Every structure is written in C-alpha cells, then in structure tokens.
C-alpha cells in the first residue's frame, strides 16, 4: 500500500462530505482549532485524532458502541498486557509500562483509524475525503496493521501459497467473519442460544483467543465440525483437531523481537531476529470448553529473554510461564492441503509436528505443554488392530512410553 | 344579449381580485426599498377587503426573503481543506523518516 502524500492525508471531499451526517457537524466540534485563514492560527489547539477520546466525541452520537469500548481489544490492547503480566514481575510494572508505551501502544486503534482514516501505524491520513465508512476497508484498515501475518496469508502474498479460499473463492472480507459487534468489544448475545438458567453476560476477553470462539469455523461448517458429513477424516477427528490442523498451510513465525530507543533519532524501534514460513501441529495450550481441541496449529512468537535488554536485565523473570509456540489460526485455509492428501500425510510424519528438536534449547521448558512427544503412527490397513508402543526421548527433558490400541480404516 | 351582460358582470369582480393579487406579488418581489413596500401595502389596503391581514403576510414574507438571501457561515477549515492546491502550498516541509525497524512488525 503506497503511503499517502501529505495533502492527501487531510483533503476533505468538498462534494460528498458536506452532505453526509458527519458533514453537518462543524469541524471545530471535534477537531478544536480556531476559525482563521492563517494556518498556524487555525491549528491552535488542534486535535488531529479526536476519536482518541471516543467517549467525548463519537460517544455523543454513538453511545451504544462507545459504551463497550473498554472491552475492545483494539482499544485496550489487553492481549499484550495479559502475556506481559504473566512473564514480568510486578516490581517492574512501571518500567514495563514505559516500554509498552514506547513500543507496543502503536497497535492501539481508535474509532477514526477504522472508519475514516488509515491507522497511524502506517502513517494515518484520510481514506475517503473524510467520509466515514461504516465498514472499514480490508486493505487500508484491517490488513494495514494485520499485514505481516494475517494479511499476507489471507491475500496469498507468499510465493507458492494460495490465498485463503474464503477470499480467493468466497471473496469474503474480514468483516464477513469478524463482525462490528466483535470489533467494538460488545459481548455476544449469549441468550440467543443459552436460555435461563445459563443466561449470562460474556466476560470481556483478556486475549484474542479467550472466551467464546468467535468467529469459529463450526458456526458455518456445522456438519464437518460434528463429523456428520461423508468425509472420513471429519468422522475420525471431528472436535479433536482444530480445523486449521488439516486445512491450513505454511504460515509466518517470528523470532526474537528486541526493542530499543535510537541513539541517532531518539525514536523507538524494533529488530526481529528473523521470520520464516512453517507449519507445526502441537498440543493445544488453550484447551478449554470453547477450544476443546487436543491438537492445534502453533506459531512461534518473537519473545526472547532479552527482548527488553535495552531497558534493563532480567525483565522477563517468568519467561517460562507461557509457551513461545502459541495457539494460532492461520488465515490461509484451503480445502485440499498436504495434510488432507492421506491419513499418512500426518500419521507417521514427524516433520509437521512441533517436536522437541524443533524448539530452541533455551525455550524447551517454556514449551513443555505444547511439544508433541508421541507422533501418531502410520495407518496400516483397514480392520487391523494395531498395538503401538512408542518411546521417545527428547534432549534429556522427558521420556514417554505409550501403548495405543485402535482399529483404523484405510486412508 | 342581456343575459350575456349579466354573466359578464357576475365574473368581473373575481377577475379583478386575481389581477390585483398578481400585481401585488410582482410588486413585493421586485421591491428594493420601503417606498415600494409602502406602495404595495397601499394597493393591498385600498383594493382588498382583508387589508389588515395582508400586512402581517408581507412582513413575514419580508423576513423570509431576508433570511433566504443571507449566506451560510463560512467554515475556514473547509476553505483550505477542500483545496488541493492550497494544501500543497501550505504543507509543512516533508521530513524524510528513515525507519530503523528491522524485520516483520
């Protein structure tokens, strides 16, 4: 996406904007400033991004939306704080808050950064002459921020990998699955399915993968999820595996994001050790009622023990509290993938599992809960009863012996 | 012939009223000063039985005419921000920002 010219960022559509609802509001009502033909005078007290204070601006007309803003992960960035709180010490909270403000807060998105301008993270600027778009642009809003992983995967920007079938064939934008309701932090209407006495209000999520799974593949692909269709793999594995285990392809993982303040410019910056494509099945670190799967796809996040070394030593004392290979839902779904080629595409294929040998030694302890110790054995033949004994030793950390008896159908 | 004359007399008065109303409207629309308004008022007063009620109508119409001709308040913000050339001309010098970030964000 080409950056906007300075004049493009502030050019208001003189023909269409005045006729809109928001065009009836005087500029100063939201932006402050002074009525003057002199630029410097006019910009005295200017508020460039009034929706940063949503309650006072947008909330005057949209109280229903703004009232749930505190639950909006785009606003509160609670997902970051959830993992930071688990890895850091309360004693360092003040310094961590400073680090967060310098390096992480850019991901905060105000109302305007979805509905009228590009995110500040990519330079900001009006998208449509100040006309407010109820539906944000997939490319100029959503993937402007969610670009390096979701955007590239969904739009098929990786060489040799197709775009997600929901986009490629379904022409579905982000909003097809991620409703405005979800984006605004509004609790789902639990009562639609759960009547009394289970009637309750969903607790605001503390992470993108917390709480009710919304959106979920199962919401549309009901028979597949229940194993009620004619696809044998669905019948065998429905509910045990997340859908992405079979229907995703290689996605981006990242290593070691180190943050600092530049000596020359004084600006904050980051440097990652590397990014790479890969596909890894591991044990579900977020197994719950809402995400009951045993095996899921995992993505490596760039957390390292020395992420914040610029600011001080040992600022992640509880580094091992969480795995560095995390639950992920790659947005590159395909009907046919290497995994769906046959049962033995996964059974007996250690390459696609997150085994101990694929984990950095310094991260082994953190990832014990997600490492796959036992690779499912190859499927031999129909009606055979196979007794399997596996002994796997991984870098002196663990040894397991497992005996499995089951009857399999042919691939 | 007699019947025709009586018929003509019967329709003459409404016709005069219509003509006078038309004249009044023209006079109000073309009026540029008080003297014209006075003339229109006099005409209205002298020719129509409901002269008393016509004056408030004229006053109201005057007020409406005055309001309709006033221009909307100027928004200095939009004068500049809807003019591409002006935005280019008044833009701050663009500083080249060299990103020091490395790798995917």
XYZ file of C-alpha atoms in Angstrom:
516
model
C 0.000 0.000 0.000
C 1.627 3.230 -1.141
C 1.921 5.913 1.536
C -0.337 8.944 1.206
C 1.028 12.321 0.165
C 0.776 14.961 2.917
C -2.048 16.780 1.123
C -3.927 13.529 0.555
C -3.960 12.843 4.265
C -6.009 15.961 5.027
C -8.002 16.615 1.839
C -11.732 16.708 2.502
C -14.166 15.774 -0.259
C -15.928 19.049 -0.983
C -18.753 17.483 -2.974
C -19.809 14.472 -0.943
C -18.651 15.015 2.616
C -20.747 18.111 3.407
C -23.859 16.160 2.545
C -23.138 13.364 4.992
C -24.352 13.219 8.561
C -20.877 13.883 9.918
C -20.505 16.713 7.411
C -23.265 18.590 9.237
C -21.038 18.868 12.282
C -18.728 21.864 12.376
C -15.078 20.883 12.124
C -14.228 22.553 15.405
C -16.790 20.475 17.259
C -14.423 17.505 17.062
C -11.083 18.889 15.983
C -10.853 22.079 18.037
C -8.701 24.738 16.476
C -9.628 28.307 15.614
C -11.557 29.789 12.699
C -8.852 31.605 10.741
C -7.469 31.807 7.245
C -3.961 31.644 8.715
C -2.814 28.045 9.070
C -0.813 28.475 12.273
C -3.638 30.326 13.968
C -6.257 27.883 12.708
C -4.317 24.929 14.078
C -4.001 26.381 17.573
C -5.313 23.746 19.924
C -5.926 21.355 17.045
C -6.958 17.814 17.888
C -5.780 15.719 14.964
C -7.340 12.451 16.159
C -10.444 13.354 18.155
C -11.658 9.768 18.366
C -8.772 9.001 20.722
C -11.224 10.313 23.280
C -14.124 8.306 21.958
C -16.390 8.992 24.876
C -16.377 12.753 24.337
C -16.567 12.720 20.567
C -18.023 9.671 18.865
C -19.822 8.708 22.051
C -22.119 11.711 21.859
C -23.969 10.133 18.948
C -22.851 6.516 19.240
C -23.190 5.791 22.969
C -24.107 2.155 22.345
C -20.849 1.467 20.545
C -18.576 3.516 22.770
C -20.042 2.083 25.946
C -18.267 -1.227 25.244
C -15.022 0.378 24.152
C -13.237 -0.625 27.323
C -13.702 -4.274 26.286
C -12.403 -3.649 22.807
C -9.049 -5.368 22.380
C -8.094 -2.856 19.686
C -8.541 -0.105 22.233
C -7.245 -1.625 25.446
C -4.587 -3.927 23.916
C -5.364 -6.224 26.788
C -3.958 -9.235 24.993
C -0.480 -7.761 25.231
C -0.873 -6.962 28.893
C -2.194 -10.441 29.611
C 1.004 -12.079 28.432
C 3.263 -9.347 29.790
C 1.749 -9.653 33.235
C 2.440 -13.379 33.263
C 6.067 -13.079 32.177
C 7.124 -9.967 34.100
C 7.409 -9.076 37.761
C 5.055 -6.617 39.463
C 8.156 -4.842 40.743
C 8.992 -3.830 37.187
C 5.496 -2.721 36.282
C 6.410 0.937 35.932
C 9.289 0.218 33.582
C 7.212 -2.287 31.606
C 4.538 0.377 31.218
C 7.150 2.718 29.786
C 8.358 0.038 27.394
C 4.786 -0.672 26.380
C 4.143 2.982 25.701
C 7.266 3.266 23.567
C 6.938 0.122 21.501
C 3.552 -1.532 21.759
C 0.989 1.225 22.029
C 1.133 1.928 18.303
C -1.194 -1.003 17.815
C -3.950 0.892 19.599
C -6.698 1.709 17.120
C -9.210 4.487 17.650
C -12.619 4.736 16.010
C -11.236 7.023 13.348
C -8.444 4.641 12.421
C -11.030 2.133 11.282
C -13.800 4.331 9.991
C -12.291 7.434 8.442
C -8.526 7.255 8.197
C -5.684 4.831 7.840
C -4.119 3.641 11.075
C -1.436 5.910 12.468
C 0.800 2.854 12.447
C 1.050 3.192 8.667
C 1.145 6.974 8.563
C -2.503 7.822 9.035
C -4.419 10.037 6.639
C -7.975 10.287 5.395
C -9.077 7.369 3.257
C -12.160 8.758 1.574
C -12.103 12.531 1.856
C -13.218 12.406 5.492
C -16.322 10.395 4.630
C -16.987 7.914 7.402
C -17.180 4.324 6.234
C -19.341 2.109 8.405
C -17.446 -0.872 7.004
C -13.666 -0.443 7.231
C -11.548 -1.212 4.216
C -9.909 -4.637 4.350
C -6.695 -3.410 2.770
C -6.456 0.138 4.042
C -7.629 -0.524 7.571
C -7.583 -4.180 8.678
C -4.516 -5.512 6.915
C -2.733 -2.178 7.203
C -1.993 -3.334 10.732
C -2.678 -7.050 10.458
C -0.425 -7.366 7.465
C 2.709 -9.342 8.115
C 0.848 -12.459 9.182
C -2.895 -12.411 8.595
C -2.867 -10.059 5.611
C -0.110 -11.828 3.731
C -1.622 -15.229 4.443
C -5.191 -14.307 3.633
C -4.362 -12.447 0.444
C -1.916 -15.049 -0.829
C 1.173 -12.856 -0.818
C 3.601 -15.639 -0.002
C 5.281 -17.182 -3.029
C 3.882 -20.568 -3.839
C 0.987 -20.323 -1.404
C -2.590 -19.652 -2.427
C -4.786 -17.049 -0.823
C -7.278 -18.229 1.736
C -10.189 -19.927 -0.010
C -12.645 -17.627 1.781
C -11.049 -14.738 -0.086
C -9.926 -16.467 -3.258
C -13.252 -18.113 -3.984
C -15.636 -16.669 -1.452
C -14.496 -13.053 -1.939
C -15.063 -12.612 1.759
C -13.548 -9.658 3.515
C -12.552 -9.568 7.155
C -15.986 -8.329 8.147
C -17.632 -11.470 6.815
C -16.385 -13.294 9.902
C -15.247 -10.547 12.258
C -18.371 -8.554 12.940
C -18.532 -4.965 14.040
C -20.045 -6.346 17.208
C -16.826 -8.208 17.931
C -14.625 -5.334 16.838
C -16.386 -2.931 19.192
C -15.824 -5.180 22.176
C -19.522 -5.838 22.577
C -20.364 -9.094 24.326
C -22.011 -11.685 22.151
C -25.653 -12.305 22.612
C -25.302 -15.435 24.724
C -29.023 -15.534 25.310
C -29.572 -16.287 21.666
C -28.537 -19.881 22.362
C -28.210 -20.205 26.101
C -31.516 -19.525 27.778
C -32.054 -19.420 31.539
C -30.561 -20.510 33.906
C -27.364 -20.187 31.849
C -28.261 -16.682 30.816
C -25.187 -14.615 31.378
C -23.106 -11.807 30.012
C -19.821 -12.823 28.496
C -16.790 -11.639 30.420
C -14.674 -9.290 28.332
C -11.802 -11.235 26.771
C -8.268 -10.776 28.016
C -6.741 -12.173 24.833
C -7.820 -12.687 21.251
C -8.174 -16.419 21.921
C -10.008 -16.047 25.191
C -13.649 -16.707 25.785
C -16.246 -17.750 23.262
C -14.658 -18.715 19.975
C -15.991 -16.049 17.676
C -15.701 -16.350 14.782
C -15.492 -20.119 14.530
C -15.335 -22.446 11.577
C -18.010 -24.565 13.194
C -20.540 -21.752 13.059
C -20.807 -22.199 9.283
C -19.315 -25.634 8.691
C -21.527 -27.409 11.175
C -21.609 -30.932 9.746
C -17.868 -31.015 9.254
C -17.229 -29.957 12.831
C -19.545 -32.630 14.177
C -18.141 -35.297 11.898
C -21.563 -35.764 10.373
C -20.595 -35.462 6.737
C -19.216 -38.102 4.394
C -15.581 -37.146 4.850
C -13.796 -39.865 6.761
C -11.254 -37.570 8.324
C -14.047 -35.469 9.796
C -15.655 -38.580 11.168
C -12.408 -39.732 12.756
C -11.110 -36.433 14.054
C -14.043 -34.057 14.384
C -13.568 -31.987 17.506
C -10.185 -33.468 18.357
C -8.245 -31.344 15.918
C -8.703 -27.668 15.200
C -9.803 -27.138 11.619
C -6.537 -25.434 10.790
C -4.578 -28.621 11.524
C -5.886 -30.117 8.287
C -6.879 -27.080 6.305
C -4.097 -24.574 6.859
C -0.780 -24.365 5.054
C 2.573 -22.820 5.969
C 2.373 -19.534 7.843
C 4.762 -16.985 9.334
C 6.590 -17.412 12.593
C 8.990 -14.881 14.066
C 11.998 -14.977 16.349
C 13.426 -12.579 18.904
C 11.956 -9.052 18.779
C 14.363 -6.675 20.505
C 13.252 -3.132 21.237
C 15.319 -0.028 21.880
C 15.490 3.742 21.507
C 17.657 5.003 18.661
C 20.819 6.894 19.605
C 20.605 8.977 16.460
C 16.928 9.811 16.099
C 15.689 9.217 19.610
C 12.822 7.210 18.157
C 11.787 3.784 19.410
C 12.448 0.901 17.061
C 12.421 -2.887 16.974
C 14.528 -5.541 15.340
C 13.428 -9.143 14.914
C 15.930 -11.941 14.553
C 14.027 -13.449 11.676
C 10.754 -14.585 10.161
C 10.060 -17.802 8.347
C 7.274 -19.910 6.946
C 6.428 -23.223 8.501
C 3.615 -25.491 9.619
C 3.568 -27.040 13.053
C 0.991 -29.127 14.848
C 1.239 -29.121 18.591
C -0.766 -29.654 21.730
C -3.387 -27.052 22.495
C -2.082 -24.537 25.056
C -5.550 -23.000 25.400
C -7.635 -26.108 25.812
C -10.993 -25.168 27.244
C -14.713 -25.571 26.793
C -14.569 -23.035 23.994
C -11.469 -24.551 22.372
C -11.626 -28.263 23.172
C -9.147 -29.429 20.576
C -6.289 -31.714 21.536
C -4.061 -30.669 18.653
C -3.835 -27.254 17.040
C -1.542 -25.257 14.786
C 1.177 -23.338 16.629
C 3.066 -20.225 15.645
C 6.346 -19.006 17.163
C 6.147 -15.530 18.648
C 9.247 -13.347 18.892
C 9.503 -13.278 22.659
C 13.020 -13.803 23.974
C 14.534 -13.488 27.422
C 16.417 -10.385 26.306
C 13.593 -8.628 24.437
C 13.906 -5.630 26.762
C 17.664 -5.761 27.341
C 17.958 -2.128 26.281
C 15.939 -1.127 29.327
C 17.424 -3.473 31.876
C 18.342 -7.001 32.820
C 16.015 -9.855 33.609
C 12.811 -8.008 32.825
C 11.097 -11.287 31.881
C 11.819 -13.331 35.009
C 8.785 -15.549 34.415
C 9.688 -16.192 30.797
C 8.735 -19.858 31.061
C 5.254 -19.110 32.360
C 3.901 -19.238 28.826
C 4.947 -21.155 25.728
C 6.654 -19.321 22.920
C 4.833 -21.519 20.427
C 1.302 -20.197 20.694
C -2.184 -21.105 19.606
C -2.798 -19.706 16.158
C -5.484 -19.681 13.482
C -3.681 -19.093 10.185
C -5.826 -17.265 7.678
C -4.762 -19.391 4.727
C -7.431 -22.054 4.702
C -7.580 -24.463 1.779
C -9.916 -27.360 1.133
C -7.058 -29.517 -0.090
C -3.739 -29.277 1.709
C -0.738 -31.558 2.174
C -2.422 -32.829 5.336
C -5.621 -33.866 3.571
C -3.788 -35.894 0.940
C -3.977 -39.026 3.056
C -4.066 -40.196 6.641
C -0.339 -40.859 6.477
C 0.289 -37.287 5.456
C 0.110 -36.672 9.208
C 0.307 -40.120 10.757
C 3.965 -41.007 10.959
C 5.132 -37.685 9.551
C 7.228 -36.071 12.272
C 8.072 -33.103 10.075
C 4.779 -31.357 10.653
C 4.677 -31.774 14.409
C 6.303 -29.489 16.928
C 8.763 -31.901 18.411
C 11.454 -31.049 20.905
C 14.161 -30.985 18.283
C 12.445 -28.021 16.610
C 12.413 -25.897 19.744
C 15.321 -23.675 20.763
C 17.065 -25.195 23.787
C 16.512 -22.087 25.904
C 12.769 -22.329 25.187
C 12.229 -26.010 25.876
C 10.957 -25.549 29.384
C 8.503 -22.867 28.314
C 7.070 -25.134 25.639
C 6.728 -28.425 27.502
C 2.957 -28.134 27.420
C 2.767 -27.879 23.636
C 5.575 -30.145 22.404
C 4.310 -33.344 20.790
C 6.096 -36.245 22.404
C 4.355 -39.018 20.511
C 3.863 -38.858 16.775
C 0.728 -40.708 15.624
C 1.838 -43.861 13.902
C 1.177 -44.543 10.224
C -2.126 -46.110 9.338
C -1.519 -49.608 8.061
C -4.681 -51.110 6.817
C -8.397 -51.354 7.238
C -9.732 -53.502 10.144
C -6.251 -54.122 11.535
C -5.868 -53.758 15.233
C -2.516 -52.182 15.928
C -0.695 -52.145 19.215
C 1.750 -49.294 19.308
C 4.466 -48.759 21.805
C 6.419 -45.557 21.460
C 9.399 -44.488 23.430
C 10.585 -41.004 22.698
C 13.388 -39.223 24.420
C 13.848 -35.532 23.739
C 17.023 -33.750 24.827
C 17.029 -35.251 28.300
C 13.936 -33.325 29.263
C 11.340 -36.050 29.061
C 10.810 -39.660 28.169
C 7.453 -41.165 27.402
C 6.191 -44.599 26.710
C 2.766 -45.017 25.285
C 0.785 -48.017 24.232
C -2.116 -47.377 21.920
C -4.558 -49.914 20.634
C -7.058 -48.937 17.993
C -8.716 -50.115 14.867
C -8.238 -47.971 11.819
C -9.854 -47.612 8.487
C -7.736 -47.358 5.373
C -6.548 -43.946 4.240
C -77.614 39.941 -25.000
C -78.985 40.972 -21.626
C -78.156 37.595 -20.182
C -74.604 37.829 -21.530
C -74.128 41.255 -19.932
C -75.355 39.987 -16.556
C -72.999 36.974 -16.869
C -70.059 39.267 -17.569
C -70.877 41.394 -14.520
C -71.113 38.280 -12.349
C -67.486 37.177 -13.173
C -65.879 40.626 -13.292
C -65.149 41.036 -9.581
C -63.217 37.808 -9.013
C -61.211 38.551 -12.124
C -60.191 41.922 -10.769
C -59.166 40.344 -7.499
C -56.947 37.850 -9.270
C -55.287 40.567 -11.287
C -54.669 42.678 -8.250
C -53.200 39.750 -6.338
C -50.845 39.113 -9.223
C -49.790 42.744 -9.253
C -49.191 42.613 -5.529
C -46.930 39.610 -5.814
C -44.931 41.258 -8.557
C -44.592 44.415 -6.516
C -43.295 42.545 -3.481
C -40.848 40.528 -5.489
C -39.378 43.500 -7.278
C -39.344 45.828 -4.307
C -35.922 47.251 -3.435
C -36.855 49.856 -0.805
C -39.524 50.876 1.648
C -41.354 53.110 -0.784
C -42.168 50.107 -2.952
C -43.307 48.175 0.024
C -45.457 51.081 1.042
C -46.940 51.230 -2.435
C -47.692 47.541 -2.300
C -49.218 47.936 1.115
C -51.352 50.789 -0.090
C -52.509 48.789 -3.031
C -53.302 45.887 -0.807
C -55.015 48.098 1.718
C -57.041 50.017 -0.870
C -58.138 47.158 -3.058
C -58.693 44.156 -0.834
C -61.239 43.888 1.950
C -58.809 41.837 4.064
C -56.135 44.557 4.037
C -55.417 44.228 7.758
C -54.438 40.603 7.397
C -52.276 41.246 4.347
C -49.734 43.415 6.148
C -48.505 40.643 8.525
C -48.146 38.362 5.482
C -45.961 40.913 3.814
C -43.881 41.324 6.974
C -43.445 37.562 7.216
C -42.523 37.296 3.597
C -40.027 40.107 4.100
C -38.450 38.179 6.928
C -38.337 35.022 4.891
C -36.788 36.879 1.965
C -34.146 38.377 4.234
C -33.236 35.020 5.744
C -33.128 33.290 2.393
C -30.615 35.730 0.986
C -28.133 35.524 3.913
C -25.122 33.341 3.067
C -24.273 30.361 5.343
C -21.470 30.928 7.883
C -18.016 30.401 6.409
C -16.008 27.451 7.652
C -12.424 28.493 7.246
C -11.352 24.898 7.833
C -13.094 23.633 4.741
C -11.950 26.519 2.585
C -8.423 25.197 2.956
C -9.046 21.505 3.431
C -11.104 21.119 0.273
C -8.489 22.882 -1.866
C -5.770 20.509 -3.009
C -3.531 23.271 -4.317
C -3.783 25.220 -1.103
C -2.922 22.141 0.935
C 0.126 21.528 -1.215
C 1.152 25.160 -0.953
C 0.801 25.379 2.814
C 2.141 21.927 3.682
C 4.967 21.720 6.160
C 8.278 20.652 4.645
C 8.261 16.900 4.436
C 10.868 15.284 6.648
C 12.341 12.093 5.405
C 11.762 9.476 8.032
C 14.179 6.588 7.866
C 12.720 3.642 9.675
C 15.189 1.866 11.885
C 12.917 -1.110 12.352
C 14.204 -4.449 11.167
C 12.030 -7.386 10.262
C 8.328 -8.051 10.416
C 6.268 -5.983 12.829
